[in-house]
mmCIF file of C-alpha atoms in Angstrom:
data_model
loop_
_atom_site.group_PDB
_atom_site.id
_atom_site.type_symbol
_atom_site.label_atom_id
_atom_site.label_comp_id
_atom_site.label_asym_id
_atom_site.label_seq_id
_atom_site.Cartn_x
_atom_site.Cartn_y
_atom_site.Cartn_z
ATOM 1 C CA MET J 856 100.682 131.514 98.738
ATOM 2 C CA GLN J 857 103.042 130.614 95.938
ATOM 3 C CA THR J 858 103.855 127.127 94.704
ATOM 4 C CA PRO J 859 106.587 125.740 96.993
ATOM 5 C CA ALA J 860 110.117 125.717 95.658
ATOM 6 C CA ALA J 861 111.377 122.398 94.355
ATOM 7 C CA ASP J 862 113.824 120.471 96.520
ATOM 8 C CA ILE J 863 115.367 118.965 93.397
ATOM 9 C CA HIS J 864 115.322 120.569 89.972
ATOM 10 C CA ALA J 865 114.697 118.108 87.158
ATOM 11 C CA ASP J 866 114.572 118.942 83.488
ATOM 12 C CA GLU J 867 114.086 116.940 80.324
ATOM 13 C CA ALA J 868 117.754 115.948 80.243
ATOM 14 C CA LEU J 869 117.575 114.359 83.705
ATOM 15 C CA VAL J 870 114.378 112.496 82.849
ATOM 16 C CA ARG J 871 115.980 111.132 79.704
ATOM 17 C CA ALA J 872 119.049 110.057 81.701
ATOM 18 C CA LEU J 873 116.882 108.281 84.280
ATOM 19 C CA LEU J 874 115.024 106.442 81.537
ATOM 20 C CA SER J 875 118.281 105.530 79.818
ATOM 21 C CA ASP J 876 119.605 104.062 83.081
ATOM 22 C CA GLN J 877 116.539 102.100 84.185
ATOM 23 C CA HIS J 878 114.105 101.700 81.264
ATOM 24 C CA PRO J 879 116.071 102.284 78.050
ATOM 25 C CA ASP J 880 113.574 100.349 75.938
ATOM 26 C CA LEU J 881 110.979 103.072 76.565
ATOM 27 C CA LEU J 882 113.136 105.575 74.680
ATOM 28 C CA GLU J 883 112.977 103.480 71.507
ATOM 29 C CA GLY J 884 110.720 105.309 69.068
ATOM 30 C CA ARG J 885 110.025 108.048 71.639
ATOM 31 C CA ASP J 886 112.558 110.761 70.932
ATOM 32 C CA ARG J 887 110.748 113.628 72.588
ATOM 33 C CA VAL J 888 110.622 114.270 76.359
ATOM 34 C CA ARG J 889 108.910 117.513 77.353
ATOM 35 C CA LEU J 890 107.609 119.124 80.536
ATOM 36 C CA VAL J 891 103.822 119.448 80.482
ATOM 37 C CA ALA J 892 102.869 120.143 84.125
ATOM 38 C CA ASN J 893 104.617 121.549 87.186
ATOM 39 C CA GLY J 894 102.455 121.139 90.276
ATOM 40 C CA TRP J 895 102.971 121.526 93.995
ATOM 41 C CA ASP J 896 104.266 117.986 94.441
ATOM 42 C CA ASN J 897 105.176 116.572 91.029
ATOM 43 C CA ARG J 898 106.441 117.464 87.589
ATOM 44 C CA ILE J 899 104.932 115.618 84.634
ATOM 45 C CA PHE J 900 106.958 115.004 81.480
ATOM 46 C CA ARG J 901 105.352 113.630 78.353
ATOM 47 C CA LEU J 902 107.312 110.784 76.771
ATOM 48 C CA GLY J 903 106.435 110.374 73.114
ATOM 49 C CA ASP J 904 102.722 110.270 72.369
ATOM 50 C CA ASP J 905 101.630 107.499 74.703
ATOM 51 C CA LEU J 906 103.536 107.777 77.994
ATOM 52 C CA ALA J 907 104.339 110.263 80.737
ATOM 53 C CA VAL J 908 106.927 110.400 83.531
ATOM 54 C CA ARG J 909 105.665 111.468 86.972
ATOM 55 C CA ARG J 910 108.516 112.745 89.120
ATOM 56 C CA PRO J 911 108.360 114.230 92.644
ATOM 57 C CA ARG J 912 109.715 117.737 93.134
ATOM 58 C CA ARG J 913 109.628 117.916 96.956
ATOM 59 C CA ASP J 914 110.748 115.643 99.780
ATOM 60 C CA VAL J 915 107.272 115.705 101.335
ATOM 61 C CA ALA J 916 105.810 114.344 98.096
ATOM 62 C CA ALA J 917 108.272 111.533 97.530
ATOM 63 C CA ARG J 918 106.198 108.937 99.381
ATOM 64 C CA LEU J 919 103.100 109.865 97.366
ATOM 65 C CA VAL J 920 104.526 108.331 94.215
ATOM 66 C CA GLU J 921 105.308 105.154 96.156
ATOM 67 C CA HIS J 922 101.674 104.966 97.303
ATOM 68 C CA GLU J 923 100.530 105.110 93.695
ATOM 69 C CA GLN J 924 103.051 102.468 92.660
ATOM 70 C CA ARG J 925 101.913 100.143 95.428
ATOM 71 C CA TRP J 926 98.150 100.443 95.131
ATOM 72 C CA LEU J 927 96.996 101.770 91.755
ATOM 73 C CA PRO J 928 97.732 98.494 89.927
ATOM 74 C CA PHE J 929 95.545 96.803 92.563
ATOM 75 C CA LEU J 930 92.697 99.335 92.336
ATOM 76 C CA ALA J 931 92.684 100.180 88.625
ATOM 77 C CA PRO J 932 90.981 96.993 87.311
ATOM 78 C CA GLU J 933 87.927 97.659 89.509
ATOM 79 C CA LEU J 934 87.452 101.296 88.501
ATOM 80 C CA PRO J 935 85.159 102.455 85.667
ATOM 81 C CA ALA J 936 87.479 105.234 84.425
ATOM 82 C CA ALA J 937 91.149 105.345 83.539
ATOM 83 C CA VAL J 938 93.678 106.125 86.281
ATOM 84 C CA PRO J 939 97.451 106.701 86.031
ATOM 85 C CA ALA J 940 98.518 103.258 87.195
ATOM 86 C CA PRO J 941 102.303 102.986 86.706
ATOM 87 C CA VAL J 942 103.449 100.857 83.790
ATOM 88 C CA ARG J 943 107.050 101.094 85.017
ATOM 89 C CA ALA J 944 108.537 102.115 88.363
ATOM 90 C CA GLY J 945 111.710 104.129 88.686
ATOM 91 C CA VAL J 946 113.801 103.524 91.795
ATOM 92 C CA PRO J 947 116.069 105.934 93.724
ATOM 93 C CA SER J 948 119.562 106.253 92.311
ATOM 94 C CA GLY J 949 122.625 108.424 92.330
ATOM 95 C CA ARG J 950 120.979 110.686 89.794
ATOM 96 C CA PHE J 951 117.701 111.108 91.668
ATOM 97 C CA ARG J 952 117.027 110.160 95.275
ATOM 98 C CA TRP J 953 113.279 109.416 95.021
ATOM 99 C CA SER J 954 111.048 106.884 93.294
ATOM 100 C CA TRP J 955 109.347 107.972 90.089
ATOM 101 C CA SER J 956 106.839 106.448 87.681
ATOM 102 C CA VAL J 957 106.114 105.980 84.012
ATOM 103 C CA VAL J 958 102.367 106.040 83.308
ATOM 104 C CA ARG J 959 100.106 105.976 80.281
ATOM 105 C CA TRP J 960 99.379 109.397 78.818
ATOM 106 C CA LEU J 961 95.674 109.981 79.423
ATOM 107 C CA GLU J 962 93.865 112.162 76.914
ATOM 108 C CA GLY J 963 91.106 114.564 77.884
ATOM 109 C CA MET J 964 90.312 118.132 78.866
ATOM 110 C CA ASP J 965 91.242 119.241 82.366
ATOM 111 C CA SER J 966 87.840 119.808 83.932
ATOM 112 C CA ALA J 967 89.217 122.754 85.923
ATOM 113 C CA ASP J 968 89.297 124.524 82.554
ATOM 114 C CA ALA J 969 85.550 123.903 82.124
ATOM 115 C CA THR J 970 82.688 125.727 83.802
ATOM 116 C CA ALA J 971 80.550 124.025 86.430
ATOM 117 C CA SER J 972 77.802 123.824 83.818
ATOM 118 C CA GLU J 973 80.154 122.047 81.409
ATOM 119 C CA ARG J 974 81.006 119.557 84.151
ATOM 120 C CA THR J 975 77.350 118.559 84.613
ATOM 121 C CA SER J 976 77.834 115.528 82.371
ATOM 122 C CA LEU J 977 80.358 114.136 84.863
ATOM 123 C CA ALA J 978 77.803 113.700 87.643
ATOM 124 C CA VAL J 979 76.743 110.150 86.790
ATOM 125 C CA PRO J 980 80.155 108.711 85.778
ATOM 126 C CA LEU J 981 81.897 110.329 88.734
ATOM 127 C CA ALA J 982 79.300 108.898 91.128
ATOM 128 C CA ARG J 983 79.917 105.470 89.610
ATOM 129 C CA PHE J 984 83.657 105.940 89.986
ATOM 130 C CA VAL J 985 83.309 106.935 93.632
ATOM 131 C CA ALA J 986 81.008 103.985 94.327
ATOM 132 C CA ALA J 987 83.565 101.602 92.788
ATOM 133 C CA LEU J 988 86.488 103.109 94.712
ATOM 134 C CA HIS J 989 84.741 103.431 98.067
ATOM 135 C CA VAL J 990 85.150 99.915 99.367
ATOM 136 C CA PRO J 991 86.875 98.871 102.592
ATOM 137 C CA ALA J 992 90.649 98.998 102.402
ATOM 138 C CA PRO J 993 92.504 95.700 102.959
ATOM 139 C CA ARG J 994 92.974 94.381 106.464
ATOM 140 C CA THR J 995 95.282 91.880 108.059
ATOM 141 C CA PRO J 996 93.973 88.499 109.308
ATOM 142 C CA THR J 997 93.593 90.083 112.754
ATOM 143 C CA GLY J 998 91.271 92.760 111.352
ATOM 144 C CA ALA J 999 93.759 95.632 111.513
ATOM 145 C CA LEU J 1000 94.230 97.942 108.545
ATOM 146 C CA HIS J 1001 96.881 96.566 106.199
ATOM 147 C CA PRO J 1002 100.189 98.253 107.127
ATOM 148 C CA ASP J 1003 100.849 99.286 103.514
ATOM 149 C CA VAL J 1004 97.615 101.310 103.275
ATOM 150 C CA PRO J 1005 98.780 104.955 103.310
ATOM 151 C CA LEU J 1006 97.849 107.092 106.294
ATOM 152 C CA ASN J 1007 97.090 110.748 105.607
ATOM 153 C CA PRO J 1008 96.923 113.329 108.407
ATOM 154 C CA VAL J 1009 94.649 115.693 106.446
ATOM 155 C CA ARG J 1010 92.368 113.368 104.444
ATOM 156 C CA GLY J 1011 89.821 110.840 105.680
ATOM 157 C CA VAL J 1012 90.351 111.929 109.290
ATOM 158 C CA PRO J 1013 87.816 113.473 111.706
ATOM 159 C CA LEU J 1014 86.893 117.000 110.648
ATOM 160 C CA ALA J 1015 87.813 118.344 114.071
ATOM 161 C CA SER J 1016 91.468 117.928 113.095
ATOM 162 C CA ARG J 1017 90.954 120.697 110.505
ATOM 163 C CA ASP J 1018 89.118 123.099 112.832
ATOM 164 C CA ARG J 1019 92.020 125.394 113.645
ATOM 165 C CA ALA J 1020 93.102 125.718 110.014
ATOM 166 C CA VAL J 1021 89.568 126.474 108.788
ATOM 167 C CA ARG J 1022 88.947 129.122 111.449
ATOM 168 C CA GLU J 1023 92.259 130.790 110.609
ATOM 169 C CA ARG J 1024 91.167 130.944 106.977
ATOM 170 C CA PHE J 1025 87.836 132.439 108.027
ATOM 171 C CA ARG J 1026 89.768 135.401 109.442
ATOM 172 C CA GLU J 1027 91.537 135.865 106.106
ATOM 173 C CA LEU J 1028 88.274 135.670 104.152
ATOM 174 C CA GLY J 1029 86.155 137.798 106.469
ATOM 175 C CA ARG J 1030 86.166 140.940 104.329
ATOM 176 C CA LEU J 1031 84.923 139.169 101.217
ATOM 177 C CA TRP J 1032 82.636 136.372 102.427
ATOM 178 C CA ASP J 1033 79.782 135.838 104.870
ATOM 179 C CA ILE J 1034 81.864 134.118 107.508
ATOM 180 C CA THR J 1035 78.912 133.963 109.886
ATOM 181 C CA ALA J 1036 76.980 131.721 107.482
ATOM 182 C CA LEU J 1037 80.026 129.675 106.604
ATOM 183 C CA GLY J 1038 80.799 129.292 110.289
ATOM 184 C CA ARG J 1039 77.349 127.844 110.920
ATOM 185 C CA LEU J 1040 77.917 125.282 108.174
ATOM 186 C CA TRP J 1041 81.278 124.406 109.679
ATOM 187 C CA ASP J 1042 79.812 123.992 113.156
ATOM 188 C CA GLU J 1043 77.090 121.704 111.763
ATOM 189 C CA ALA J 1044 79.742 119.559 110.092
ATOM 190 C CA LEU J 1045 81.766 119.339 113.317
ATOM 191 C CA ASP J 1046 78.640 118.289 115.223
ATOM 192 C CA ALA J 1047 77.740 115.519 112.759
ATOM 193 C CA PRO J 1048 78.386 111.936 113.931
ATOM 194 C CA ARG J 1049 81.823 110.649 112.974
ATOM 195 C CA TRP J 1050 82.314 107.895 110.418
ATOM 196 C CA ALA J 1051 81.910 104.628 112.314
ATOM 197 C CA GLY J 1052 82.393 102.173 109.461
ATOM 198 C CA ALA J 1053 85.474 100.458 108.136
ATOM 199 C CA PRO J 1054 88.251 102.646 106.678
ATOM 200 C CA ILE J 1055 87.237 103.193 103.041
ATOM 201 C CA TRP J 1056 89.578 103.666 100.094
ATOM 202 C CA LEU J 1057 89.739 107.383 99.242
ATOM 203 C CA HIS J 1058 91.207 109.294 96.346
ATOM 204 C CA GLY J 1059 91.830 112.127 98.809
ATOM 205 C CA ASP J 1060 91.951 115.050 96.364
ATOM 206 C CA LEU J 1061 88.885 114.659 94.166
ATOM 207 C CA HIS J 1062 88.564 118.119 92.646
ATOM 208 C CA PRO J 1063 88.096 119.242 89.019
ATOM 209 C CA ALA J 1064 91.810 119.635 88.250
ATOM 210 C CA ASN J 1065 92.162 115.881 88.790
ATOM 211 C CA LEU J 1066 89.331 114.955 86.405
ATOM 212 C CA LEU J 1067 89.638 114.678 82.625
ATOM 213 C CA ILE J 1068 86.629 115.114 80.327
ATOM 214 C CA ASP J 1069 86.466 113.110 77.106
ATOM 215 C CA ALA J 1070 85.235 114.405 73.740
ATOM 216 C CA ARG J 1071 81.658 113.346 74.523
ATOM 217 C CA GLY J 1072 81.592 115.074 77.890
ATOM 218 C CA GLY J 1073 82.156 111.901 79.897
ATOM 219 C CA LEU J 1074 84.758 111.065 82.518
ATOM 220 C CA ALA J 1075 87.938 110.184 80.643
ATOM 221 C CA ALA J 1076 90.189 109.711 83.664
ATOM 222 C CA VAL J 1077 90.787 110.478 87.324
ATOM 223 C CA LEU J 1078 94.324 111.687 88.039
ATOM 224 C CA ASP J 1079 96.748 112.190 90.924
ATOM 225 C CA PHE J 1080 96.262 109.548 93.598
ATOM 226 C CA GLY J 1081 99.133 110.880 95.679
ATOM 227 C CA ASP J 1082 96.757 111.572 98.590
ATOM 228 C CA LEU J 1083 95.371 108.036 98.415
ATOM 229 C CA THR J 1084 94.348 106.852 101.866
ATOM 230 C CA ALA J 1085 91.576 105.102 103.771
ATOM 231 C CA GLY J 1086 89.054 106.639 106.111
ATOM 232 C CA ASP J 1087 85.826 108.652 106.045
ATOM 233 C CA PRO J 1088 84.224 108.675 102.552
ATOM 234 C CA ALA J 1089 82.944 112.208 103.227
ATOM 235 C CA THR J 1090 86.369 113.498 102.174
ATOM 236 C CA ASP J 1091 85.834 112.425 98.556
ATOM 237 C CA LEU J 1092 82.125 113.260 98.537
ATOM 238 C CA ALA J 1093 83.074 116.912 98.986
ATOM 239 C CA THR J 1094 83.497 116.816 95.204
ATOM 240 C CA ALA J 1095 79.727 117.335 95.022
ATOM 241 C CA TRP J 1096 80.421 120.992 95.874
ATOM 242 C CA LEU J 1097 83.886 121.291 94.362
ATOM 243 C CA THR J 1098 82.903 120.013 90.944
ATOM 244 C CA PHE J 1099 79.204 120.696 90.407
ATOM 245 C CA GLY J 1100 76.420 123.244 90.525
ATOM 246 C CA PRO J 1101 73.085 122.530 92.233
ATOM 247 C CA GLU J 1102 71.446 120.378 89.541
ATOM 248 C CA ALA J 1103 74.450 118.163 88.858
ATOM 249 C CA ARG J 1104 75.146 117.914 92.578
ATOM 250 C CA ALA J 1105 71.636 116.555 93.124
ATOM 251 C CA VAL J 1106 72.228 113.948 90.410
ATOM 252 C CA PHE J 1107 75.593 112.981 91.897
ATOM 253 C CA ARG J 1108 74.138 112.612 95.376
ATOM 254 C CA ALA J 1109 71.223 110.536 94.112
ATOM 255 C CA MET J 1110 73.625 108.205 92.323
ATOM 256 C CA VAL J 1111 75.767 107.538 95.404
ATOM 257 C CA ALA J 1112 74.574 104.574 97.464
ATOM 258 C CA ASP J 1113 72.392 105.347 100.470
ATOM 259 C CA GLY J 1114 74.675 104.129 103.238
ATOM 260 C CA SER J 1115 72.526 101.179 104.320
ATOM 261 C CA ASP J 1116 75.628 98.965 104.372
ATOM 262 C CA PRO J 1117 78.191 100.443 106.791
ATOM 263 C CA GLU J 1118 80.932 98.432 105.093
ATOM 264 C CA ALA J 1119 80.261 99.932 101.659
ATOM 265 C CA GLY J 1120 81.511 103.470 102.178
ATOM 266 C CA ALA J 1121 78.239 105.022 101.103
ATOM 267 C CA ALA J 1122 76.606 108.245 102.224
ATOM 268 C CA ASP J 1123 73.954 108.570 104.887
ATOM 269 C CA ALA J 1124 72.700 111.983 106.026
ATOM 270 C CA ALA J 1125 75.545 112.499 108.498
ATOM 271 C CA THR J 1126 78.133 111.650 105.851
ATOM 272 C CA TRP J 1127 76.729 114.329 103.554
ATOM 273 C CA VAL J 1128 76.911 116.895 106.365
ATOM 274 C CA ARG J 1129 80.561 115.984 106.907
ATOM 275 C CA ALA J 1130 81.121 116.067 103.134
ATOM 276 C CA ARG J 1131 79.855 119.636 103.069
ATOM 277 C CA GLY J 1132 82.323 120.376 105.869
ATOM 278 C CA TRP J 1133 85.142 118.848 103.825
ATOM 279 C CA ALA J 1134 84.081 121.024 100.885
ATOM 280 C CA LEU J 1135 84.288 124.059 103.159
ATOM 281 C CA ASN J 1136 87.724 122.984 104.376
ATOM 282 C CA MET J 1137 88.990 122.604 100.811
ATOM 283 C CA GLY J 1138 87.208 125.696 99.507
ATOM 284 C CA THR J 1139 88.721 127.955 102.147
ATOM 285 C CA ALA J 1140 92.155 126.464 101.479
ATOM 286 C CA LEU J 1141 91.860 127.130 97.747
ATOM 287 C CA ALA J 1142 90.482 130.630 98.268
ATOM 288 C CA THR J 1143 93.346 131.655 100.561
ATOM 289 C CA ALA J 1144 96.328 129.755 99.147
ATOM 290 C CA SER J 1145 96.083 129.915 95.354
ATOM 291 C CA ASP J 1146 97.142 133.450 94.506
ATOM 292 C CA ASP J 1147 99.578 132.213 91.853
ATOM 293 C CA ASP J 1148 97.061 129.811 90.298
ATOM 294 C CA PRO J 1149 93.941 131.617 89.022
ATOM 295 C CA ARG J 1150 92.204 128.348 88.149
ATOM 296 C CA MET J 1151 92.455 126.982 91.668
ATOM 297 C CA HIS J 1152 91.531 130.316 93.211
ATOM 298 C CA ALA J 1153 88.440 130.349 90.982
ATOM 299 C CA LEU J 1154 87.643 126.835 92.184
ATOM 300 C CA GLY J 1155 87.776 128.045 95.791
ATOM 301 C CA THR J 1156 85.376 130.852 94.882
ATOM 302 C CA HIS J 1157 83.051 128.335 93.240
ATOM 303 C CA VAL J 1158 82.975 126.112 96.325
ATOM 304 C CA LEU J 1159 82.259 128.917 98.775
ATOM 305 C CA THR J 1160 79.565 130.316 96.485
ATOM 306 C CA GLN J 1161 77.847 126.933 96.274
ATOM 307 C CA LEU J 1162 77.931 126.519 100.035
ATOM 308 C CA LEU J 1163 76.529 129.981 100.712
ATOM 309 C CA ARG J 1164 73.724 129.522 98.212
ATOM 310 C CA GLU J 1165 72.668 126.432 100.115
ATOM 311 C CA ALA J 1166 73.022 128.251 103.441
ATOM 312 C CA TYR J 1167 70.778 131.091 102.215
ATOM 313 C CA ALA J 1168 68.178 128.788 100.639
#
């Protein structure tokens, strides 16, 4: 599957025009605007040395930027690693019909460019990050989830909602992978008790391409909160298989709280079984839908390999 076509094309000239209209002071001393990333949902333009402009490229992604604008300034002070909290918000206009953001440029190596072994040093800081993020999302005085908390139909929800998609991917992968073993893992995840605690803040897309490694091997930043939502913490804990090999995964799991407080978003045994199911859901998606992105396809291969090694053990 190829990267979806953009609904609106935006180049450096448009970004400069948007900044000139709404935040002209940010252009002072920052002459250079250049495209540095073109993902499924957003294009990232570097602005000078210290800032970046995050701009949606598809209608379905437009609300994701608004979620980040609304909640990252609230979450960022409590998190032990840098996140792209907007420093300025761009609003829809005649030039561009969606919201967009100016964020700090975060330095570091994309951990998707590292091997699983090179990501081992992230196990402890990423566990601390997850523990800090995984707290109950805000509620109204009546106890209902705050209406501004983003809902996500494919993150933080019961795994059964992904059953059809995963089994369709199994048919695509059947010639290359032991689908019988993977199917057993999937069935175990579906049979695990559902999350019964409060809806927990979730990053929603916690894989290596959204993690930056600093020069000392630590966690420099966690990127792309467009899938931010609240629900079952198992969704984010799938990163144990997406990001790490066996040794680092054991460290990560040991660092995550034990789930004794159902309001804390921690991980009891059932949550880890569901987390493995979420890893399988994401791994099959990456392995079948990343033909034009070798890094992400390799990540899907990594996930499925990790899961099968555990299944065979």
